[in-house]
Coordinates of C-alpha atoms in Angstrom, one line a residue:
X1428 CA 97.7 66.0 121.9
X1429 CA 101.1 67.1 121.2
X1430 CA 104.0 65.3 122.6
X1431 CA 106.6 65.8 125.9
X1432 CA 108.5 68.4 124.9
X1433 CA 106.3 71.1 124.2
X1434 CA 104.3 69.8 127.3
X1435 CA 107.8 70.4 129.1
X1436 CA 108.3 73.8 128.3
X1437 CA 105.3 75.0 127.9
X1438 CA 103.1 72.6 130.7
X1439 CA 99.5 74.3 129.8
X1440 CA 99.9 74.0 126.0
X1441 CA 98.4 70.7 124.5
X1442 CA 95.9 72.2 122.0
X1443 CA 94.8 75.3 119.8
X1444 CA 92.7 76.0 122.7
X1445 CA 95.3 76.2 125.2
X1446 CA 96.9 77.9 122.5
X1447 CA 94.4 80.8 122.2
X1448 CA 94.6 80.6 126.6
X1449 CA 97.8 81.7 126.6
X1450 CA 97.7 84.7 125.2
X1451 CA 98.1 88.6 126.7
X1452 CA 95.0 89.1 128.6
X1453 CA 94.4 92.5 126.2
X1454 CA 93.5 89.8 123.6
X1455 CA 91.5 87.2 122.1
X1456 CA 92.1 84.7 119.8
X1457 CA 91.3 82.5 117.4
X1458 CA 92.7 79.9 114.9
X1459 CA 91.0 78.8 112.1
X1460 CA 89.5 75.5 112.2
X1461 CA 89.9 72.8 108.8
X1462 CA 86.2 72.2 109.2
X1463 CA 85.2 75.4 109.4
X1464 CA 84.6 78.9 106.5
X1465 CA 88.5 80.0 105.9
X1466 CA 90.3 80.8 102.7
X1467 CA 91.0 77.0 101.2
X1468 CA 87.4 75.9 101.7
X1469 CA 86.3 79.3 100.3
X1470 CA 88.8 78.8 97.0
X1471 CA 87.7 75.0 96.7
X1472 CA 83.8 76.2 97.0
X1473 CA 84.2 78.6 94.2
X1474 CA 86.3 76.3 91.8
X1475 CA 83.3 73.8 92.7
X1476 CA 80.7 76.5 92.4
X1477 CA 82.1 77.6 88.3
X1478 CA 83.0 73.6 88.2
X1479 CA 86.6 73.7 87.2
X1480 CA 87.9 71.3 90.0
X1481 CA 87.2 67.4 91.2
X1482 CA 86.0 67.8 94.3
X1483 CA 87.1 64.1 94.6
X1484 CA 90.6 65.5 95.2
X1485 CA 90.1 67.3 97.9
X1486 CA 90.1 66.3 101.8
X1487 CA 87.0 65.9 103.7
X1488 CA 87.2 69.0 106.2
X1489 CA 87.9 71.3 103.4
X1490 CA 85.0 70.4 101.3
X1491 CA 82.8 70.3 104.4
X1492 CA 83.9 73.5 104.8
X1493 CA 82.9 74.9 101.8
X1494 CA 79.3 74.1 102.1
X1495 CA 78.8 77.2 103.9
X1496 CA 79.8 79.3 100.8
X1497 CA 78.8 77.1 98.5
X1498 CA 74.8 77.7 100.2
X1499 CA 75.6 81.8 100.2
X1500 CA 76.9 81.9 96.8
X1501 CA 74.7 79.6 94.7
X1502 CA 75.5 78.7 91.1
X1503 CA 76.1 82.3 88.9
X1504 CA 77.2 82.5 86.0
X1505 CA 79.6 84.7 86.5
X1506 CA 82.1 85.1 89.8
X1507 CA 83.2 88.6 90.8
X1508 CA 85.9 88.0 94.0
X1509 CA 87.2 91.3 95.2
X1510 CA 89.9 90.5 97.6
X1511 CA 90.8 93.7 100.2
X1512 CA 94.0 93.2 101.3
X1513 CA 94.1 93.4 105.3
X1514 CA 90.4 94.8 105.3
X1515 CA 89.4 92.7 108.5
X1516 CA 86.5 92.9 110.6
X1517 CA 88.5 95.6 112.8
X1518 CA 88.0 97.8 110.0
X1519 CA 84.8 97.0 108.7
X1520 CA 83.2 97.1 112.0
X1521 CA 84.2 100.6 112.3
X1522 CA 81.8 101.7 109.4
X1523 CA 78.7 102.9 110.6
X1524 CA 76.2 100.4 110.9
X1525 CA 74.4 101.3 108.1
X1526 CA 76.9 101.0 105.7
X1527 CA 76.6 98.9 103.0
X1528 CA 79.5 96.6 103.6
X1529 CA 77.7 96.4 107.1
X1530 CA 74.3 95.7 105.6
X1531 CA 75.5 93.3 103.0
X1532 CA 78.3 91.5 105.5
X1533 CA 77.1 87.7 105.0
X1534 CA 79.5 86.0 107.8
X1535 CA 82.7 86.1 109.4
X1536 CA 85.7 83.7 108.2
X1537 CA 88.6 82.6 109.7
X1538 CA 92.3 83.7 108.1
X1539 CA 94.8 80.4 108.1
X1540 CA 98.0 80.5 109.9
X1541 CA 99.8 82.7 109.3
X1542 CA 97.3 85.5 109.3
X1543 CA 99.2 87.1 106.0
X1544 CA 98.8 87.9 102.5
X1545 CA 100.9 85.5 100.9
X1546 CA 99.8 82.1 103.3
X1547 CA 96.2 83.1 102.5
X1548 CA 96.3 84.2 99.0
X1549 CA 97.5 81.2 98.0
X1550 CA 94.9 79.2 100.4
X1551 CA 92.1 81.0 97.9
X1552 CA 94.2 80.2 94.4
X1553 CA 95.1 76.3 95.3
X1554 CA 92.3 75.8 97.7
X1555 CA 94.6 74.3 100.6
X1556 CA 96.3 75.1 103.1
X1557 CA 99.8 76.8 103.7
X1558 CA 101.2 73.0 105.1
X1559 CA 100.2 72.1 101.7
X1560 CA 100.8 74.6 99.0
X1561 CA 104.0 75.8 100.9
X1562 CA 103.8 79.4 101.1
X1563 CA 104.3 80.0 104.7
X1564 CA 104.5 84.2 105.1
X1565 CA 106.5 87.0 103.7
X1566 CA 109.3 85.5 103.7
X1567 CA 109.3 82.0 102.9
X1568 CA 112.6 79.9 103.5
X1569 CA 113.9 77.6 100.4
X1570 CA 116.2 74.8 101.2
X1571 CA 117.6 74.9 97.9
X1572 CA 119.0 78.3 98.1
X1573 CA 119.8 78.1 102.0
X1574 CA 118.4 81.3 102.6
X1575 CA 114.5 83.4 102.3
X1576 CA 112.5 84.2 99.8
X1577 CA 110.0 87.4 99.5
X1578 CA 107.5 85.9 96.9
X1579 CA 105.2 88.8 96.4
X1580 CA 107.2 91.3 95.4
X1581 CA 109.6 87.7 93.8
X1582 CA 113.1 88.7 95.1
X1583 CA 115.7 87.4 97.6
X1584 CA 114.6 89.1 100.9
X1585 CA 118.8 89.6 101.7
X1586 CA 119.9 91.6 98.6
X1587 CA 116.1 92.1 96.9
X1588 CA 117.3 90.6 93.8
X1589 CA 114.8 89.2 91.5
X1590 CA 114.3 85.5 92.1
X1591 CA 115.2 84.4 88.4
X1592 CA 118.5 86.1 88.5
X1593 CA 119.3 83.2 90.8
X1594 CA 117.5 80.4 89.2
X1595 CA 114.5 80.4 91.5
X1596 CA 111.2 79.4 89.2
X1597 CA 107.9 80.0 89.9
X1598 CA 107.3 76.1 89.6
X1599 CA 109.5 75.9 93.2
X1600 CA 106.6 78.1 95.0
X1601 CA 103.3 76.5 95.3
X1602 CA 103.3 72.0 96.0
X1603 CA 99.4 72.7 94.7
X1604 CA 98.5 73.9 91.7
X1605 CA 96.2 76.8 91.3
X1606 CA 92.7 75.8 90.5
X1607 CA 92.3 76.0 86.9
X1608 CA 89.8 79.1 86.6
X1609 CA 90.9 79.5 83.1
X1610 CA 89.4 76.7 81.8
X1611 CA 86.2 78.3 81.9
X1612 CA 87.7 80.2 79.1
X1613 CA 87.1 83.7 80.8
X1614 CA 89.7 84.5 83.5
X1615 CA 90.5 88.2 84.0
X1616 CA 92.8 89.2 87.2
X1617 CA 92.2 93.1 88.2
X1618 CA 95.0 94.3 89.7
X1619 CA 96.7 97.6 90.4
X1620 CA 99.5 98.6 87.0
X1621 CA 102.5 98.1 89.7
X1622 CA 101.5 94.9 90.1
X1623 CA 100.0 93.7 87.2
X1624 CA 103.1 92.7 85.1
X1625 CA 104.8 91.2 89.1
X1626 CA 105.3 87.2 88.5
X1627 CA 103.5 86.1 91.8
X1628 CA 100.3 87.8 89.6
X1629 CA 100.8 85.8 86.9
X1630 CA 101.2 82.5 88.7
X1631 CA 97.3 82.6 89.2
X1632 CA 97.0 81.2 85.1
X1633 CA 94.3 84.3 84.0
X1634 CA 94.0 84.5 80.6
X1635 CA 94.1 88.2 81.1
X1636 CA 95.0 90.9 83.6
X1637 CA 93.7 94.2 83.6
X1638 CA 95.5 97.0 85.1
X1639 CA 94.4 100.1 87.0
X1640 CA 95.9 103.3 88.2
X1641 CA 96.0 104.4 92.0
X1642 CA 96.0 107.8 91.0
X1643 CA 92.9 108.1 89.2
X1644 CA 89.6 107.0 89.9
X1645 CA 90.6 103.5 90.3
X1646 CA 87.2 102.6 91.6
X1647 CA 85.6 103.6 88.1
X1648 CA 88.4 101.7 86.2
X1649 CA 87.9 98.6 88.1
X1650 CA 84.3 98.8 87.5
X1651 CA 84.6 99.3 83.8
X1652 CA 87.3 96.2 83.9
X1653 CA 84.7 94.1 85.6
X1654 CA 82.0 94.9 83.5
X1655 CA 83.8 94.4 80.6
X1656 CA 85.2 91.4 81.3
X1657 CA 81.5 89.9 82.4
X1658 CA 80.4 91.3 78.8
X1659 CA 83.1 89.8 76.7
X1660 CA 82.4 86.0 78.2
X1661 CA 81.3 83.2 76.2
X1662 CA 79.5 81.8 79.2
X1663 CA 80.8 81.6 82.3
X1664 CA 83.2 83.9 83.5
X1665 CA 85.8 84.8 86.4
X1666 CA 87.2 87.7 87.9
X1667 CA 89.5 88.7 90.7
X1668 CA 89.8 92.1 91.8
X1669 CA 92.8 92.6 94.1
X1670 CA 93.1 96.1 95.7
X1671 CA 95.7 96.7 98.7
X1672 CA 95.4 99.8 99.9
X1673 CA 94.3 99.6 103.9
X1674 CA 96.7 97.1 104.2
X1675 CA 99.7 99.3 103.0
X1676 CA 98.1 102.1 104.6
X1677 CA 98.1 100.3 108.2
X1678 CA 101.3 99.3 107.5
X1679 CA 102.7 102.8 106.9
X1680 CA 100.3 104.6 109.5
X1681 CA 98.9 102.4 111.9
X1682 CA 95.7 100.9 112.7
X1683 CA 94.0 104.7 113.4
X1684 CA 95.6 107.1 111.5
X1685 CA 93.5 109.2 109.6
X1686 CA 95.3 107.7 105.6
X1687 CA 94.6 104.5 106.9
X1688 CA 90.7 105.2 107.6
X1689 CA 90.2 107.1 104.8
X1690 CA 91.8 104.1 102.8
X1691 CA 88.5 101.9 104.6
X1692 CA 86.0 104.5 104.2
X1693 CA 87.5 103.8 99.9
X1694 CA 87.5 100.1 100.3
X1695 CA 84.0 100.0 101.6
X1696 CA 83.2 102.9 98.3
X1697 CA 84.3 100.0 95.9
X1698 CA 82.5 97.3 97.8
X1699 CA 79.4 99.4 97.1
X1700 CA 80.0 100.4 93.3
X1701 CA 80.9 96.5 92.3
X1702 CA 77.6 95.1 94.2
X1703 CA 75.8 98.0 92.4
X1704 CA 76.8 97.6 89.2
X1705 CA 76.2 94.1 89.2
X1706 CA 73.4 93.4 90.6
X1707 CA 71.0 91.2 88.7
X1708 CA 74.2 90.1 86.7
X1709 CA 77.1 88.6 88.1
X1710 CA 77.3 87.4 92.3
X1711 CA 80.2 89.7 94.0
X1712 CA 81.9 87.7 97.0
X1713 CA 84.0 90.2 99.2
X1714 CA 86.6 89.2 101.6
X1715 CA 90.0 90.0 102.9
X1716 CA 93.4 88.0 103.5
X1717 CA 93.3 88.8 107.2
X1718 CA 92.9 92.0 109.5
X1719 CA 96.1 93.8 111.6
X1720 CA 97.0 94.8 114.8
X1721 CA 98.9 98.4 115.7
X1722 CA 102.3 97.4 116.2
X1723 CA 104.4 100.6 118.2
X1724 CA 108.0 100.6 118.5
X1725 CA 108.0 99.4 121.8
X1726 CA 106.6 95.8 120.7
X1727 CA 109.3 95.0 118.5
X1728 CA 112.4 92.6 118.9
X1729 CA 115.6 93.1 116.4
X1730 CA 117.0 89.7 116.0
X1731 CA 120.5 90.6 113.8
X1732 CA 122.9 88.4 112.6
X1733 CA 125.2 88.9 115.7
X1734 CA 122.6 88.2 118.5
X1735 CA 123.3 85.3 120.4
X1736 CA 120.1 83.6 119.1
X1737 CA 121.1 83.8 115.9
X1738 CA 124.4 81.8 116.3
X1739 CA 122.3 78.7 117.0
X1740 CA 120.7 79.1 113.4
X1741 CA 121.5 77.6 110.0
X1742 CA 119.5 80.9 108.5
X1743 CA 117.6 83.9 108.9
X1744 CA 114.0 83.2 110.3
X1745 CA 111.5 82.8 107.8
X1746 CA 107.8 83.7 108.2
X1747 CA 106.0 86.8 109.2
X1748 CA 107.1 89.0 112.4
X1749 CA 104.3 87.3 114.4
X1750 CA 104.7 83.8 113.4
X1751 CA 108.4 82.7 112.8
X1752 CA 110.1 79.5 111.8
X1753 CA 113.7 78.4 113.0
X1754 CA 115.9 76.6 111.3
X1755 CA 118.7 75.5 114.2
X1756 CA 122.3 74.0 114.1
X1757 CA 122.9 70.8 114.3
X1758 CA 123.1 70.0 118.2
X1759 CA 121.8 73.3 118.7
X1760 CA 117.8 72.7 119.4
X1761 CA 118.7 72.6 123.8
X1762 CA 120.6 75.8 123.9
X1763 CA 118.5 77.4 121.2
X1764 CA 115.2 76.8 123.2
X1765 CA 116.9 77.6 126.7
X1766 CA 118.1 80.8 125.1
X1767 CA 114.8 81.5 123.6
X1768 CA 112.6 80.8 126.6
X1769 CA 114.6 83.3 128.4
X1770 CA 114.5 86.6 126.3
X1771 CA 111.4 85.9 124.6
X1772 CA 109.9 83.1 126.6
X1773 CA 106.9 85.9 127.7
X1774 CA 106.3 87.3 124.5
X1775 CA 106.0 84.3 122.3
X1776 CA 105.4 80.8 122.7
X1777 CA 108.2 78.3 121.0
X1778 CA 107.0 74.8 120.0
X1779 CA 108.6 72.0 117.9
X1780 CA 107.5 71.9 114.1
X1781 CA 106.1 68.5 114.7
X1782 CA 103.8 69.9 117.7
X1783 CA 102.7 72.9 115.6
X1784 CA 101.8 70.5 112.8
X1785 CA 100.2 68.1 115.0
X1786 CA 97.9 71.1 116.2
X1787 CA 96.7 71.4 112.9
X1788 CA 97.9 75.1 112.5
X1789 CA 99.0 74.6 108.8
X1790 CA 96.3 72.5 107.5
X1791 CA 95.2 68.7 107.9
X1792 CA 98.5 66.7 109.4
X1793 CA 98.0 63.9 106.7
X1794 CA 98.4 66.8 104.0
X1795 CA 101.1 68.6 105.0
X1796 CA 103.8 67.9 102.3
X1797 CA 107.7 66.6 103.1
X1798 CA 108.5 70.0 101.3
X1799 CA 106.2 72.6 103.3
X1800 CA 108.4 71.0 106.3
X1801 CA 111.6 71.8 105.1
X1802 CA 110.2 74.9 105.1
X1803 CA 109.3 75.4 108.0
X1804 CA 112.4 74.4 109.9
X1805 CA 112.7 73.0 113.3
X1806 CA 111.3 75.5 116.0
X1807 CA 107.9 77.6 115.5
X1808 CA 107.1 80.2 117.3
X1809 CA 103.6 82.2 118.0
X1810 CA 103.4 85.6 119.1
X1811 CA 101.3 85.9 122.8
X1812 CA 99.3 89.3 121.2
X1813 CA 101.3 92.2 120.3
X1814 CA 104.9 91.3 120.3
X1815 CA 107.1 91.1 117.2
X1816 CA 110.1 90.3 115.8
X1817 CA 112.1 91.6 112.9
X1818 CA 114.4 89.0 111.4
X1819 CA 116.9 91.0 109.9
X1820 CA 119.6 89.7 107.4
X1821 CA 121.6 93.0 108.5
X1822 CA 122.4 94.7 111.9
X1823 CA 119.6 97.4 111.3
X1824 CA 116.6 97.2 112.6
X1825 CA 112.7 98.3 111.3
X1826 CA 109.3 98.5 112.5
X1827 CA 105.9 99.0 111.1
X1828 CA 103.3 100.6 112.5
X1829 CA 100.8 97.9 112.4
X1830 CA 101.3 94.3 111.7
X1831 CA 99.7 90.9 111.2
X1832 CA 100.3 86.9 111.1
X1833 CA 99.4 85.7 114.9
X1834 CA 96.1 84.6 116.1
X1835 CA 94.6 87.3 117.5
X1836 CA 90.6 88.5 116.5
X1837 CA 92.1 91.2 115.2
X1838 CA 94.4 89.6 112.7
X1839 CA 92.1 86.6 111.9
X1840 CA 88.6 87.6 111.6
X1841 CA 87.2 89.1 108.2
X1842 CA 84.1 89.3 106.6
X1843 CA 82.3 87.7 103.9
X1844 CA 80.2 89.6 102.0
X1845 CA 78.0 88.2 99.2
X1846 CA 75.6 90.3 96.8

């Protein structure tokens, strides 16, 4: 139970369930639960599973959580995770049924809030949650600098200048350390050549990265890259395949647009050539980060430097478009709210960080670090389905044509598929 101000403004809301109520009645949702298969209790079952991690260390829910994949994946030798960025059930359930992803679809999983790449990658590496490991969506905001962070693509999201040329270290990222896969003394990341050399790939402590080319047959090079990595271990062995096309694709296109199914219809081709090559030899695990929503112009909110909202703000929001966090003036948080509640008040529901945290949307309240809430600011707030909002450092404006990060089905649901 959260306490009297979010029951003030928002009178129904006391719980994730009241949560999930209150959304558009187009949509359904859903927010993962710490107890239950999402991407922190998948990462901790897997650093279990090769035994590279005290399971001591970790919370309760997470590790109960984990016994789910701990059952489906067993105890290989060798660990093939191909991670499809934004490949969610809304794509993989428009295969035909016969498919093999379809076929070989284990269970569904729950994506942590927020329902991005970045929040959820990060989830797998450290095996917690974003309240814990601290990266909270595309843009992440850092205290120290007074301003946002893009940590994928590791620049300063107002100028895009590369995060060392302003003394920003990788160290600052993550309050969890990744879980130490490369003490098994086989570690190869797969990754696209644009980003293999990227510092946010590196962070993951591989002992090597192989790249591939999108403009060949990538599908055969990552193959070749997996087999050879499985050959060349001592023993046990890891390797994480990372391959992003839907999600860019959705981005670009949309959720229907032919590029963006034809980049599904190549996603589910790899699925199929990995679980082929290895069967008998290695266990392939298949999930995504999260799944995405179609996101037309008329869903999207411009909040610019100059708008009146923004003068109540030390900063920039941070987050992702669905899921923000506010950082407010000192003296500010009564006008702010008012102000809020009555442009956006329909589209987005705007809780205290305390009451967001006491929900248990970032993780398990007892582990959400001092650091992670510094972060996050003073004000949350959750898109009600479709809307948007793009927090702009400039007085332009963007959109993309599908998006991600609330708690719609949609955006949280993707599969889990073990061979």
């Amino acid at each position: 139970m959260v306490d009297s101000y979010l029951e003030a403004v928002n009178p129904l809301i006391n719980n994730k369930s009241d949560l999930i109520a209150s959304l558009d009645d187009a949509f359904e949702g859903i927010i993962a639960e710490h107890d239950a298969p999402n991407h922190a209790a998948l990462g901790f079952a897997l650093g279990k599973t090769l035994g590279v991690l005290e399971p001591d260390t970790f919370d309760d829910e997470t590790r109960s959580a984990s016994s789910t994949f701990e059952d489906a994946i067993g105890q290989p030798d060798h660990v093939v995770l191909l991670l499809v960025d934004g490949f969610g059930m809304n794509f993989v359930d428009t295969l035909p049924t016969d498919s093999y992803v379809r076929q070989k679809n284990t269970f569904t999983m729950c994506s942590t809030v927020p329902t991005s790449t970045g929040p959820n990658l990060m989830a797998l590496a450290t095996g917690r949650w974003p309240g814990t490991h601290g990266n909270l969506g595309w843009d992440v905001h850092i205290p120290r600098l007074g301003e946002r962070i893009q940590p994928l693509p590791w620049r300063l999201t107002r100028t895009g200048q590369p995060l060392h040329e302003v003394g920003f270290s990788p160290l600052e990222l993550l309050f969890a350390p990744p879980i130490p896969y490369r003490n098994l003394g086989s570690f190869t990341f797969v990754v696209d050549n644009d980003l293999a050399a990227s510092t946010t790939t590196q962070m993951y402590g591989q002992l090597k990265t192989a790249g591939y080319s999108t403009e060949g047959d990538s599908i055969t090079q990552i193959v070749d890259h997996v087999n050879d990595a499985i050959a060349a271990a001592p023993a046990k062995s890891f390797t994480y395949v990372y391959w992003t096309e839907v999600d860019s694709s959705a981005h670009a296109y949309g959720e229907r647009h032919p590029i963006t199914r034809a980049a599904v219809h190549r996603a589910a081709a790899l699925v199929e050539a990995l679980g082929n090559a290895l069967t008998g030899r290695a266990r392939l695990i298949v999930t995504a980060d999260h799944g995405h929503l179609d996101s037309p112009r008329e869903v999207w909110t411009t909040l610019t430097p100059s708008d009146k909202l923004s003068q109540h703000l030390t900063c920039v929001p941070s987050g992702e478009p669905r899921t923000l966090f506010f950082h407010t003036k000192p003296g500010a948080d009564t006008a702010f709210e008012a102000l809020f509640q009555d442009r956006l008040g329909d589209r987005f529901i705007l809780m205290r960080q305390e009451d967001a945290i006491d929900m248990g949307l970032f993780g398990p309240v007892e582990l959400i670090t001092d650091a992670s809430r510094a972060r996050m600011g003073d004000f949350f707030a959750l898109s009600r389905g479709r809307w948007s909002i793009y927090a702009s450092d400039t007085e332009e404006g963007v959109s993309l044509q599908s998006m991600h990060g609330g708690i719609t089905t949609a955006e949280s649901i993707v599969p889990l598929i073990v061979v």
